[in-house]
Amino acid sequence: MYIGIDLGGTNIAAGLVGDNGTILIKGSVPTMRQRPTEEIIKDMAELAKKLMSEYGTDISEIKAVGIGCPGTINFETGEVVYANNIKMDHYPLAQTFRKYLDLPVKVDNDANCAAMGEYISTGNGVDSFLFVTLGTGVGGGLVLNGKIFRGFNGAAGEVGHMTLVSGGEVCSCGKTGCWEAYASVTALIRQTKAAMEAHPDSLMNKIAKNVGKVSGRTAFEAAKQGDEVGKSVVEQYVRYIADGIVSCENFMQPEIIAIGGGISREGNYLMNPIREYASVKGYNRFMPKSKIITAKLFNDAGIVGAAMIAQGSFA
Amino acid sequence: MYIGIDLGGTNIAAGLVGDNGTILIKGSVPTMRQRPTEEIIKDMAELAKKLMSEYGTDISEIKAVGIGCPGTINFETGEVVYANNIKMDHYPLAQTFRKYLDLPVKVDNDANCAAMGEYISTGNGVDSFLFVTLGTGVGGGLVLNGKIFRGFNGAAGEVGHMTLVSGGEVCSCGKTGCWEAYASVTALIRQTKAAMEAHPDSLMNKIAKNVGKVSGRTAFEAAKQGDEVGKSVVEQYVRYIADGIVSCENFMQPEIIAIGGGISREGNYLMNPIREYASVKGYNRFMPKSKIITAKLFNDAGIVGAAMIAQGSFA
């Protein structure tokens, strides 16, 4: 049995995870990210202990703990080299955690953990598996031969910061034209607002007014109700996603590409045009094609993946 | 000892290659690609036999033959699934070659062979190595743990067909906005011609008139002589290259990225701005960075790489 912890900017989520990747029990507490980091770490350990107690598990039954954390992680040492959302700079996360719960600990980037979770859940043991998450940003992780591919420095997998429009929109990373600046939910909201302003009579304006805000759903909802401007926003947004997916495919040809994040809940309304674009525009015309699927675990992916990365390191 | 053969649209180049990747003797004959394919294959075998004879080598001393070929290759079977330049459609290249020279044969994509050749020459045994070639097109190959990464279907490594400008220039592959459509020499010539037309008094027009044509060197030469329009063409072209290099880096973080192809002969005039852009704009700010170097072997890369891929398969 393993413990998987997903340290997010809003909540700490954790679970006991069986050797096969099944969540046995899970729970969460608020991160309150402005407080001293060690208090957050202590709460992570307390949450883990609470779950063990609730499930009637002794510490001797837990083989290791995996922690998914945003930012740049030194996977070997368990140090958070840099994180922005929860302020950490060369912070010894693994070491600090063990002060409160003394078990073998592995820390990895949160997107890597989510990728591993989805791989365990939907990857069926394929040799190559790419997970892409479309949320506030665009993140991802690549699983080769059952292991996260980290590059030579541990920093690989930042698919959201591949250039999609050279010289285009400024990205939060400081570069221009990143995929994230076009295919994230943040980007979709920006695109929706621009279209609403240019077309005040679009149904999107009415929907946003009813709900009280513009969200990642506004354009999709209007499009589904037949609004032409909404349709064109969705069409262009889906094209941005598909163009980046095909970039990944042409470079790496993973057997499965799984798309997750909030937007993936749009299901086949989103996925079918992506699959169609990849089928027509992918460079490879003569060999089998990457299978493009919807991710399944949503918020549980980080818990499962962190636990399974710990398993891979200590088993 | 191995034989490496690089089957190009213009020439067949071949060499005897030592176990350490050194070319012992090499030669070439014209491909004459319009003739029946089997005649081309026969000439490949004849060239190999001629080199063996000139070097005083008996067939028993050759462990295997590697052949680099443009197009989609089935690496397992030695079949050319599809090639456009030298017309082949499900053509049994390895099998046909063995009719004329009966040795173990491996066939791989020509860009993969060049990548392996450069890896052997400059990669120093690093875990992850990306080769990018800027020529008529933009090609590449990724070497992970000493082996070409092929993806699940053998078609990986097509970095030139990652999107750089979503919805941009139509690429020869049928998609729009490919890196190749902006960073190839073909693209540079298009960009140069457009700037010459817009600025008839640019030095580029004089240079092109003297040489008799616009080439990939026209803008670089004008820029080096201080021509402002030439400088801006080069600056934008280098940005396109750098933007794609950073995409590869952000995704895969290879320890070394080697840039080859004719344009790489511009040396540090080309490489330094690419390195500077990657240093400032690469997503990874806190861990060591990919080393960006100039490829070394040029036309010999395909011979060496094909031979070394054969070595890796049969050793």
XYZ file of C-alpha atoms in Angstrom:
630
model
C 0.000 0.000 0.000
C 1.195 3.550 -0.812
C 0.215 7.084 0.090
C -0.279 9.558 -2.756
C -0.467 13.275 -2.024
C -1.384 16.014 -4.485
C -0.248 19.383 -3.169
C -2.307 21.995 -4.995
C -2.561 25.755 -4.628
C -6.079 25.444 -3.174
C -6.290 21.973 -1.621
C -4.068 19.206 -0.377
C -5.581 15.928 -1.634
C -4.328 12.557 -0.450
C -5.222 8.900 -0.628
C -4.188 5.409 0.350
C -3.468 3.612 -2.905
C -3.268 -0.133 -3.451
C -0.347 -1.764 -5.244
C -2.434 -1.880 -8.432
C -3.204 1.866 -8.396
C -6.698 1.744 -6.856
C -7.596 4.491 -4.384
C -8.718 2.797 -1.122
C -9.637 5.959 0.765
C -9.061 9.638 0.043
C -9.537 13.049 1.613
C -8.497 16.675 1.352
C -7.792 19.785 3.433
C -7.330 23.404 2.338
C -3.734 24.366 1.487
C -3.932 27.956 2.760
C -0.883 28.603 0.670
C 0.091 31.943 2.191
C 1.128 30.410 5.536
C 4.641 29.132 6.347
C 5.532 26.170 4.142
C 6.333 23.844 7.032
C 2.764 24.178 8.347
C 1.504 23.037 4.951
C 3.875 20.054 4.976
C 2.769 19.160 8.503
C -0.898 19.196 7.386
C -0.008 16.868 4.506
C 1.406 14.378 7.001
C -1.574 14.825 9.357
C -4.008 14.162 6.496
C -2.101 10.993 5.582
C -2.180 9.800 9.192
C -5.911 10.548 9.434
C -6.605 8.447 6.318
C -4.480 5.581 7.686
C -6.407 5.718 10.942
C -9.798 5.854 9.204
C -8.883 2.919 6.997
C -7.404 1.003 9.953
C -3.921 0.883 8.438
C -0.723 0.651 10.427
C 2.312 2.631 9.232
C 4.151 -0.672 8.723
C 1.720 -1.502 5.893
C 2.715 1.629 3.910
C 5.688 1.079 1.629
C 6.274 4.681 0.555
C 4.770 8.131 0.027
C 4.605 9.999 -3.280
C 4.034 13.747 -3.365
C 3.040 15.722 -6.445
C 4.000 19.368 -6.257
C 3.813 22.261 -8.735
C 7.131 23.769 -9.874
C 10.616 22.507 -10.629
C 11.481 19.435 -8.578
C 14.769 17.648 -8.043
C 13.396 14.125 -8.250
C 16.567 12.545 -6.883
C 16.800 14.625 -3.708
C 13.144 15.503 -3.051
C 13.978 19.194 -3.087
C 11.577 21.734 -4.589
C 14.036 23.763 -6.636
C 11.474 26.450 -7.329
C 7.716 26.818 -6.993
C 5.751 29.988 -7.490
C 2.197 29.138 -6.464
C 3.227 27.798 -3.054
C 6.424 29.767 -2.447
C 9.404 27.424 -2.274
C 13.013 28.029 -3.237
C 15.413 25.088 -2.818
C 13.041 23.747 -0.185
C 13.764 20.217 1.202
C 10.185 18.939 0.886
C 10.866 15.197 1.292
C 13.135 15.746 4.269
C 10.666 18.090 6.007
C 7.764 15.685 5.413
C 9.688 12.864 7.093
C 9.889 14.905 10.303
C 6.135 14.341 10.595
C 5.717 10.959 8.939
C 8.849 8.882 8.620
C 8.418 6.835 5.469
C 10.377 6.676 2.187
C 9.248 9.741 0.163
C 9.441 10.675 -3.522
C 8.495 14.137 -4.765
C 7.662 14.794 -8.411
C 6.152 17.547 -10.509
C 2.339 17.532 -10.293
C 1.849 17.154 -14.054
C 4.194 14.151 -14.058
C 2.139 12.594 -11.268
C -1.103 13.183 -13.151
C 0.481 11.663 -16.267
C 1.522 8.568 -14.343
C -1.954 8.290 -12.775
C -3.637 8.412 -16.171
C -1.089 5.976 -17.591
C -1.901 3.484 -14.830
C -5.624 4.044 -15.351
C -5.909 4.154 -19.144
C -2.472 3.427 -20.594
C -2.781 -0.359 -20.504
C 0.956 -0.785 -20.293
C 1.745 0.800 -23.659
C 5.388 1.682 -24.356
C 4.699 5.376 -24.935
C 1.955 7.509 -23.408
C 1.523 11.279 -23.461
C -0.793 13.058 -21.037
C -1.845 16.630 -21.797
C -3.935 18.650 -19.374
C -5.869 21.723 -20.488
C -6.568 23.838 -17.429
C -5.503 27.262 -16.194
C -2.319 26.354 -18.032
C -1.375 23.534 -20.391
C 0.769 20.842 -18.789
C 1.739 17.314 -19.494
C 3.926 14.343 -18.903
C 5.410 11.636 -21.066
C 5.554 8.024 -19.888
C 8.069 5.834 -21.746
C 8.364 2.158 -20.857
C 6.318 2.704 -17.710
C 8.496 5.541 -16.390
C 8.150 9.311 -16.501
C 10.535 10.725 -19.081
C 12.349 13.583 -17.331
C 15.039 14.619 -19.825
C 18.629 14.917 -18.630
C 17.783 17.593 -16.049
C 14.392 16.472 -14.743
C 12.560 19.343 -16.433
C 11.027 17.618 -19.487
C 7.344 17.438 -20.382
C 6.499 21.141 -20.599
C 4.386 20.674 -23.709
C 2.402 23.827 -22.909
C 5.471 25.905 -23.651
C 6.072 24.629 -27.143
C 5.569 27.503 -29.569
C 2.249 27.397 -31.422
C 2.212 30.927 -32.878
C 5.733 32.297 -33.294
C 5.772 35.893 -32.070
C 2.187 35.614 -30.785
C 0.556 36.215 -27.390
C 2.859 36.747 -24.423
C 2.819 33.679 -22.161
C 3.125 33.683 -18.371
C 6.518 31.990 -18.870
C 7.934 35.079 -20.612
C 8.145 33.571 -24.089
C 5.647 34.505 -26.791
C 3.273 32.248 -28.670
C 3.247 29.238 -26.319
C 0.608 26.541 -26.826
C -0.594 27.368 -23.311
C -1.330 30.951 -24.391
C -3.813 29.585 -26.976
C -5.141 26.260 -25.674
C -5.522 26.802 -21.909
C -8.876 27.637 -20.368
C -7.401 31.044 -19.548
C -6.774 31.544 -23.264
C -10.268 30.329 -24.165
C -11.790 32.895 -21.788
C -9.665 35.617 -23.404
C -10.771 34.470 -26.873
C -14.410 34.324 -25.728
C -14.313 37.835 -24.268
C -12.783 39.252 -27.452
C -15.503 37.656 -29.577
C -18.241 38.862 -27.198
C -16.965 42.400 -27.476
C -16.815 42.250 -31.259
C -20.297 40.653 -31.444
C -22.489 42.114 -28.676
C -25.531 40.243 -30.020
C -23.897 36.824 -29.740
C -25.662 34.373 -27.423
C -22.428 34.209 -25.425
C -23.167 37.645 -23.951
C -26.568 36.477 -22.691
C -25.126 33.257 -21.236
C -22.321 35.111 -19.463
C -24.787 37.650 -18.076
C -27.049 34.890 -16.703
C -24.160 33.039 -15.048
C -22.520 36.223 -13.889
C -19.159 35.606 -15.568
C -17.365 34.443 -18.686
C -15.978 30.930 -18.208
C -14.416 28.158 -20.256
C -17.956 26.849 -20.831
C -19.499 30.040 -22.255
C -18.450 29.527 -25.876
C -19.131 25.765 -25.817
C -22.631 26.324 -24.453
C -23.449 29.003 -27.032
C -22.043 26.845 -29.817
C -24.161 23.870 -28.746
C -27.224 26.132 -28.928
C -26.335 27.089 -32.495
C -24.736 30.506 -31.949
C -22.508 31.187 -34.963
C -19.984 33.377 -33.129
C -19.762 30.821 -30.304
C -19.199 28.115 -32.898
C -16.345 30.047 -34.480
C -14.695 30.626 -31.070
C -14.925 26.903 -30.285
C -13.736 25.949 -33.748
C -10.639 28.146 -33.521
C -9.918 27.019 -29.933
C -10.203 23.351 -30.880
C -7.890 23.995 -33.815
C -5.279 25.423 -31.420
C -5.537 22.310 -29.252
C -5.404 19.985 -32.249
C -2.438 21.800 -33.787
C -0.438 21.270 -30.601
C -1.530 17.653 -30.264
C -0.351 16.980 -33.823
C 2.988 18.660 -32.986
C 3.477 16.219 -30.106
C 2.391 13.334 -32.304
C 4.697 14.212 -35.209
C 7.648 14.489 -32.826
C 7.116 11.517 -30.522
C 4.392 9.236 -31.967
C 3.189 8.024 -28.569
C 0.836 5.055 -28.713
C -1.748 6.922 -26.640
C -2.327 10.659 -26.165
C -4.710 11.304 -23.243
C -6.282 14.749 -22.889
C -7.387 15.836 -19.427
C -8.245 18.971 -17.496
C -11.603 20.673 -17.069
C -12.197 21.260 -20.775
C -11.911 17.547 -21.502
C -15.327 17.158 -19.830
C -16.756 18.479 -23.109
C -16.160 14.913 -24.326
C -16.570 14.022 -27.962
C -17.787 17.510 -28.823
C -14.158 18.457 -28.197
C -12.378 15.190 -28.959
C -13.895 14.293 -32.316
C -12.669 17.395 -34.179
C -9.219 16.902 -32.624
C -9.137 13.283 -33.771
C -10.323 14.301 -37.232
C -7.655 17.004 -37.563
C -4.927 14.610 -36.369
C -6.146 11.946 -38.764
C -6.027 14.287 -41.782
C -3.063 16.503 -40.878
C -0.701 14.212 -38.915
C 2.528 13.691 -40.847
C 2.393 9.925 -40.545
C 0.042 8.620 -43.240
C 1.265 5.073 -43.635
C 1.715 3.571 -40.186
C -0.776 3.101 -37.321
C -1.714 6.374 -35.611
C -1.579 7.544 -32.007
C -4.867 6.882 -30.230
C -6.289 10.147 -28.822
C -8.446 9.554 -25.746
C -10.062 11.463 -22.908
C -8.293 11.188 -19.567
C -10.378 9.457 -16.901
C -9.204 10.216 -13.382
C -9.521 14.015 -13.245
C -8.603 15.135 -9.713
C -7.621 11.623 -8.604
C -4.840 11.342 -11.204
C -2.327 13.200 -9.038
C -2.956 10.996 -5.994
C -2.718 7.741 -7.945
C 0.294 8.884 -9.974
C 2.268 10.153 -6.971
C 1.685 6.822 -5.211
C 2.676 4.814 -8.296
C 5.835 6.893 -8.844
C 6.758 6.107 -5.228
C 6.051 2.452 -5.960
C 8.301 2.558 -9.048
C 11.107 4.090 -6.983
C 10.981 1.883 -3.900
C 9.446 -1.422 -5.022
C 33.468 -3.622 -39.736
C 30.139 -2.416 -41.168
C 28.858 -0.925 -44.399
C 26.821 2.265 -44.220
C 24.824 3.422 -47.230
C 23.030 6.735 -47.616
C 20.481 6.514 -50.410
C 19.767 10.084 -51.508
C 17.685 11.529 -54.312
C 20.835 12.658 -56.166
C 23.640 10.349 -55.003
C 24.162 7.001 -53.360
C 26.949 7.456 -50.788
C 28.515 4.516 -48.987
C 31.418 3.721 -46.745
C 33.160 0.988 -44.802
C 32.829 1.942 -41.157
C 34.889 0.655 -38.246
C 33.297 -0.660 -35.057
C 33.916 2.733 -33.410
C 32.124 4.706 -36.140
C 35.150 5.833 -38.166
C 34.799 5.878 -41.952
C 37.612 3.754 -43.415
C 36.828 4.377 -47.075
C 33.893 5.978 -48.842
C 32.549 6.635 -52.310
C 29.437 7.614 -54.217
C 27.584 7.053 -57.476
C 24.634 8.955 -58.972
C 21.217 7.642 -57.958
C 19.455 8.407 -61.245
C 16.245 8.110 -59.331
C 13.909 7.848 -62.314
C 15.127 4.379 -63.297
C 13.632 1.100 -61.972
C 14.218 0.796 -58.212
C 15.939 -2.560 -58.439
C 18.680 -1.049 -60.633
C 19.312 1.525 -57.904
C 19.503 -1.200 -55.258
C 21.890 -3.195 -57.429
C 24.165 -0.139 -57.766
C 24.144 0.266 -53.975
C 25.443 -3.295 -53.627
C 27.985 -2.791 -56.436
C 29.314 0.360 -54.745
C 29.680 -1.526 -51.459
C 31.546 -4.351 -53.197
C 33.820 -1.862 -54.975
C 34.734 -0.220 -51.630
C 35.413 -3.634 -50.059
C 37.662 -4.527 -52.973
C 39.518 -1.170 -52.878
C 40.064 -1.485 -49.136
C 41.077 -5.145 -49.461
C 38.213 -6.399 -47.317
C 36.624 -9.817 -47.590
C 32.846 -10.144 -47.172
C 33.483 -12.300 -44.093
C 34.905 -9.236 -42.319
C 31.636 -7.270 -42.706
C 29.187 -7.875 -39.881
C 26.188 -6.045 -41.333
C 24.924 -3.345 -43.701
C 22.901 -0.291 -42.698
C 20.916 1.656 -45.279
C 19.475 5.125 -44.757
C 16.548 5.881 -47.014
C 14.125 8.808 -47.260
C 10.470 8.079 -46.497
C 8.522 5.865 -44.109
C 10.446 2.721 -43.238
C 9.367 -0.423 -41.448
C 12.523 -0.876 -39.384
C 11.634 -4.417 -38.336
C 11.110 -5.818 -41.838
C 13.368 -3.578 -43.949
C 10.434 -2.586 -46.123
C 10.103 0.958 -47.472
C 6.449 1.592 -46.677
C 6.401 4.754 -48.728
C 8.963 7.051 -50.329
C 8.219 9.902 -52.662
C 11.607 11.110 -53.882
C 12.714 7.665 -55.021
C 9.374 6.041 -55.794
C 8.769 3.107 -53.473
C 5.506 1.720 -52.146
C 5.762 -1.247 -49.783
C 9.083 -2.051 -51.397
C 11.196 -4.870 -49.815
C 14.478 -2.920 -49.815
C 16.461 -5.135 -47.422
C 15.356 -8.318 -49.170
C 16.160 -6.952 -52.638
C 19.591 -5.710 -51.507
C 20.470 -9.181 -50.227
C 19.963 -10.604 -53.737
C 23.114 -8.669 -54.693
C 25.073 -8.693 -51.422
C 24.048 -11.325 -48.925
C 24.713 -9.776 -45.521
C 22.457 -8.890 -42.558
C 20.736 -5.603 -43.530
C 18.924 -2.914 -41.545
C 17.047 -0.064 -43.241
C 16.147 3.131 -41.409
C 14.884 6.604 -42.222
C 17.694 8.852 -43.498
C 17.183 11.501 -40.789
C 17.392 8.806 -38.101
C 20.669 7.608 -39.621
C 22.079 11.142 -39.665
C 20.974 11.594 -36.034
C 22.752 8.400 -35.015
C 25.871 9.446 -36.946
C 26.015 12.810 -35.185
C 25.296 11.153 -31.839
C 28.269 8.826 -32.350
C 30.428 11.734 -33.465
C 29.434 14.471 -30.999
C 27.014 12.952 -28.508
C 29.644 11.550 -26.155
C 27.310 8.857 -24.918
C 24.738 11.243 -23.395
C 21.371 9.756 -22.407
C 19.365 12.088 -24.643
C 20.421 13.682 -27.917
C 18.344 15.529 -30.503
C 19.595 16.121 -34.031
C 17.862 18.730 -36.183
C 18.800 19.282 -39.811
C 17.926 22.490 -41.630
C 18.001 21.772 -45.344
C 15.454 21.679 -48.146
C 13.194 20.522 -45.329
C 13.593 20.333 -41.572
C 14.230 16.823 -40.264
C 15.564 15.235 -37.166
C 16.038 12.262 -34.952
C 16.039 11.650 -31.234
C 18.563 9.301 -29.623
C 17.604 8.051 -26.147
C 19.973 5.771 -24.261
C 22.007 5.198 -27.399
C 19.063 4.120 -29.532
C 16.891 5.960 -32.049
C 13.530 6.721 -30.490
C 10.950 5.591 -33.058
C 7.633 5.952 -31.218
C 5.214 3.025 -31.162
C 4.886 2.945 -34.952
C 8.402 3.762 -36.138
C 7.417 7.209 -37.413
C 8.710 9.485 -34.608
C 11.181 12.332 -34.970
C 9.395 14.519 -37.502
C 10.280 17.730 -35.675
C 9.954 19.736 -38.900
C 6.223 19.128 -38.848
C 5.566 20.522 -35.418
C 3.398 23.619 -35.789
C 5.291 26.899 -35.421
C 2.660 29.307 -36.763
C -0.846 27.912 -36.329
C -2.774 28.550 -39.530
C 0.349 29.855 -41.312
C 2.139 28.888 -44.532
C 1.029 25.692 -46.254
C 3.667 22.979 -45.800
C 4.562 20.287 -48.318
C 3.059 17.778 -45.858
C -0.426 19.291 -46.280
C -0.661 20.840 -42.819
C -0.250 24.579 -42.311
C 2.320 26.405 -40.218
C 4.933 23.643 -39.876
C 8.367 24.552 -38.511
C 9.745 23.329 -41.856
C 7.702 25.969 -43.689
C 9.573 28.683 -41.737
C 12.998 27.303 -40.832
C 14.050 25.273 -43.907
C 16.384 26.721 -46.525
C 13.426 26.632 -48.899
C 11.565 28.896 -46.475
C 14.559 31.205 -46.088
C 14.728 31.630 -49.878
C 11.009 32.464 -49.928
C 11.506 34.983 -47.110
C 14.540 36.465 -48.888
C 12.689 36.860 -52.182
C 9.761 38.578 -50.472
C 12.092 41.065 -48.762
C 13.990 41.703 -52.026
C 10.757 42.490 -53.795
C 9.634 44.853 -51.029
C 13.067 46.524 -50.902
C 14.556 46.644 -54.428
C 17.506 48.706 -53.173
C 18.579 46.096 -50.610
C 22.077 44.686 -51.111
C 20.446 41.264 -51.413
C 19.254 42.157 -54.929
C 22.802 42.977 -56.032
C 24.232 39.812 -54.472
C 21.582 37.613 -56.069
C 22.145 39.268 -59.460
C 25.910 38.665 -59.260
C 25.493 35.008 -58.313
C 22.654 34.507 -60.741
C 20.146 33.256 -58.165
C 18.660 33.725 -54.710
C 20.019 31.112 -52.312
C 20.048 30.352 -48.610
C 23.243 32.427 -48.397
C 21.918 35.643 -49.977
C 20.424 37.174 -46.827
C 23.284 36.020 -44.583
C 25.856 37.574 -46.937
C 24.002 40.874 -47.173
C 23.536 40.953 -43.394
C 27.237 40.364 -42.806
C 27.950 43.341 -45.088
C 25.641 45.505 -42.981
C 22.514 45.539 -45.143
C 19.595 46.386 -42.842
C 16.940 44.476 -44.808
C 19.240 41.459 -45.014
C 19.767 41.702 -41.263
C 16.047 41.727 -40.586
C 15.499 38.681 -42.835
C 18.243 36.792 -40.996
C 16.980 37.936 -37.604
C 13.443 36.719 -38.294
C 14.694 33.459 -39.811
C 16.933 32.761 -36.828
C 13.997 33.495 -34.521
C 11.935 30.850 -36.360
C 14.725 28.329 -35.873
C 15.221 29.261 -32.222
C 11.494 29.146 -31.481
C 11.331 25.570 -32.738
C 14.503 24.555 -30.907
C 13.020 25.879 -27.650
C 9.822 23.911 -28.357
C 11.860 20.712 -28.590
C 13.805 21.652 -25.475
C 10.739 22.477 -23.374
C 9.161 19.167 -24.336
C 12.102 16.764 -24.116
C 15.077 18.504 -22.406
C 17.702 16.521 -24.322
C 21.213 16.901 -22.964
C 22.491 17.925 -26.400
C 20.689 19.479 -29.370
C 22.856 19.331 -32.511
C 21.915 21.491 -35.497
C 23.041 20.348 -38.931
C 22.246 20.900 -42.603
C 23.718 23.438 -45.011
C 22.669 26.502 -43.005
C 24.598 25.277 -39.959
C 27.786 26.171 -41.882
C 27.008 29.782 -40.918
C 28.479 28.744 -37.551
C 28.239 31.037 -34.557
C 26.672 33.805 -36.643
C 23.648 31.490 -36.625
C 24.219 29.551 -33.418
C 24.866 32.340 -30.934
C 21.494 34.077 -31.334
C 19.782 30.661 -31.078
C 21.651 29.904 -27.863
C 20.854 33.332 -26.480
C 17.143 32.971 -27.257
C 17.036 29.500 -25.693
C 18.888 30.753 -22.644
C 16.428 33.610 -22.056
C 13.173 32.038 -23.269
C 13.506 28.330 -22.420
C 10.954 27.342 -19.794
C 13.512 25.692 -17.534
C 15.232 28.419 -15.511
C 16.472 26.440 -12.532
C 18.121 23.281 -13.791
C 21.049 22.790 -16.205
C 20.161 23.578 -19.818
C 20.407 21.602 -23.043
C 23.690 22.237 -24.825
C 23.070 23.535 -28.363
C 25.891 22.629 -30.741
C 26.686 22.551 -34.439
C 26.600 19.111 -36.042
C 29.957 17.961 -37.384
C 29.674 15.199 -39.949
C 27.560 16.855 -42.654
C 27.222 14.402 -45.557
C 29.063 11.621 -43.725
C 26.483 11.468 -40.907
C 24.137 9.216 -42.890
C 26.880 6.700 -43.727
C 28.195 6.504 -40.160
C 24.718 6.412 -38.620
C 23.390 3.705 -40.943
C 26.427 1.556 -40.136
C 26.063 2.146 -36.388
C 22.331 1.360 -36.443
C 23.228 -1.930 -38.149
C 25.841 -2.493 -35.435
C 23.258 -1.830 -32.709
C 20.879 -4.333 -34.297
C 23.243 -7.196 -35.011
C 26.102 -6.821 -32.516
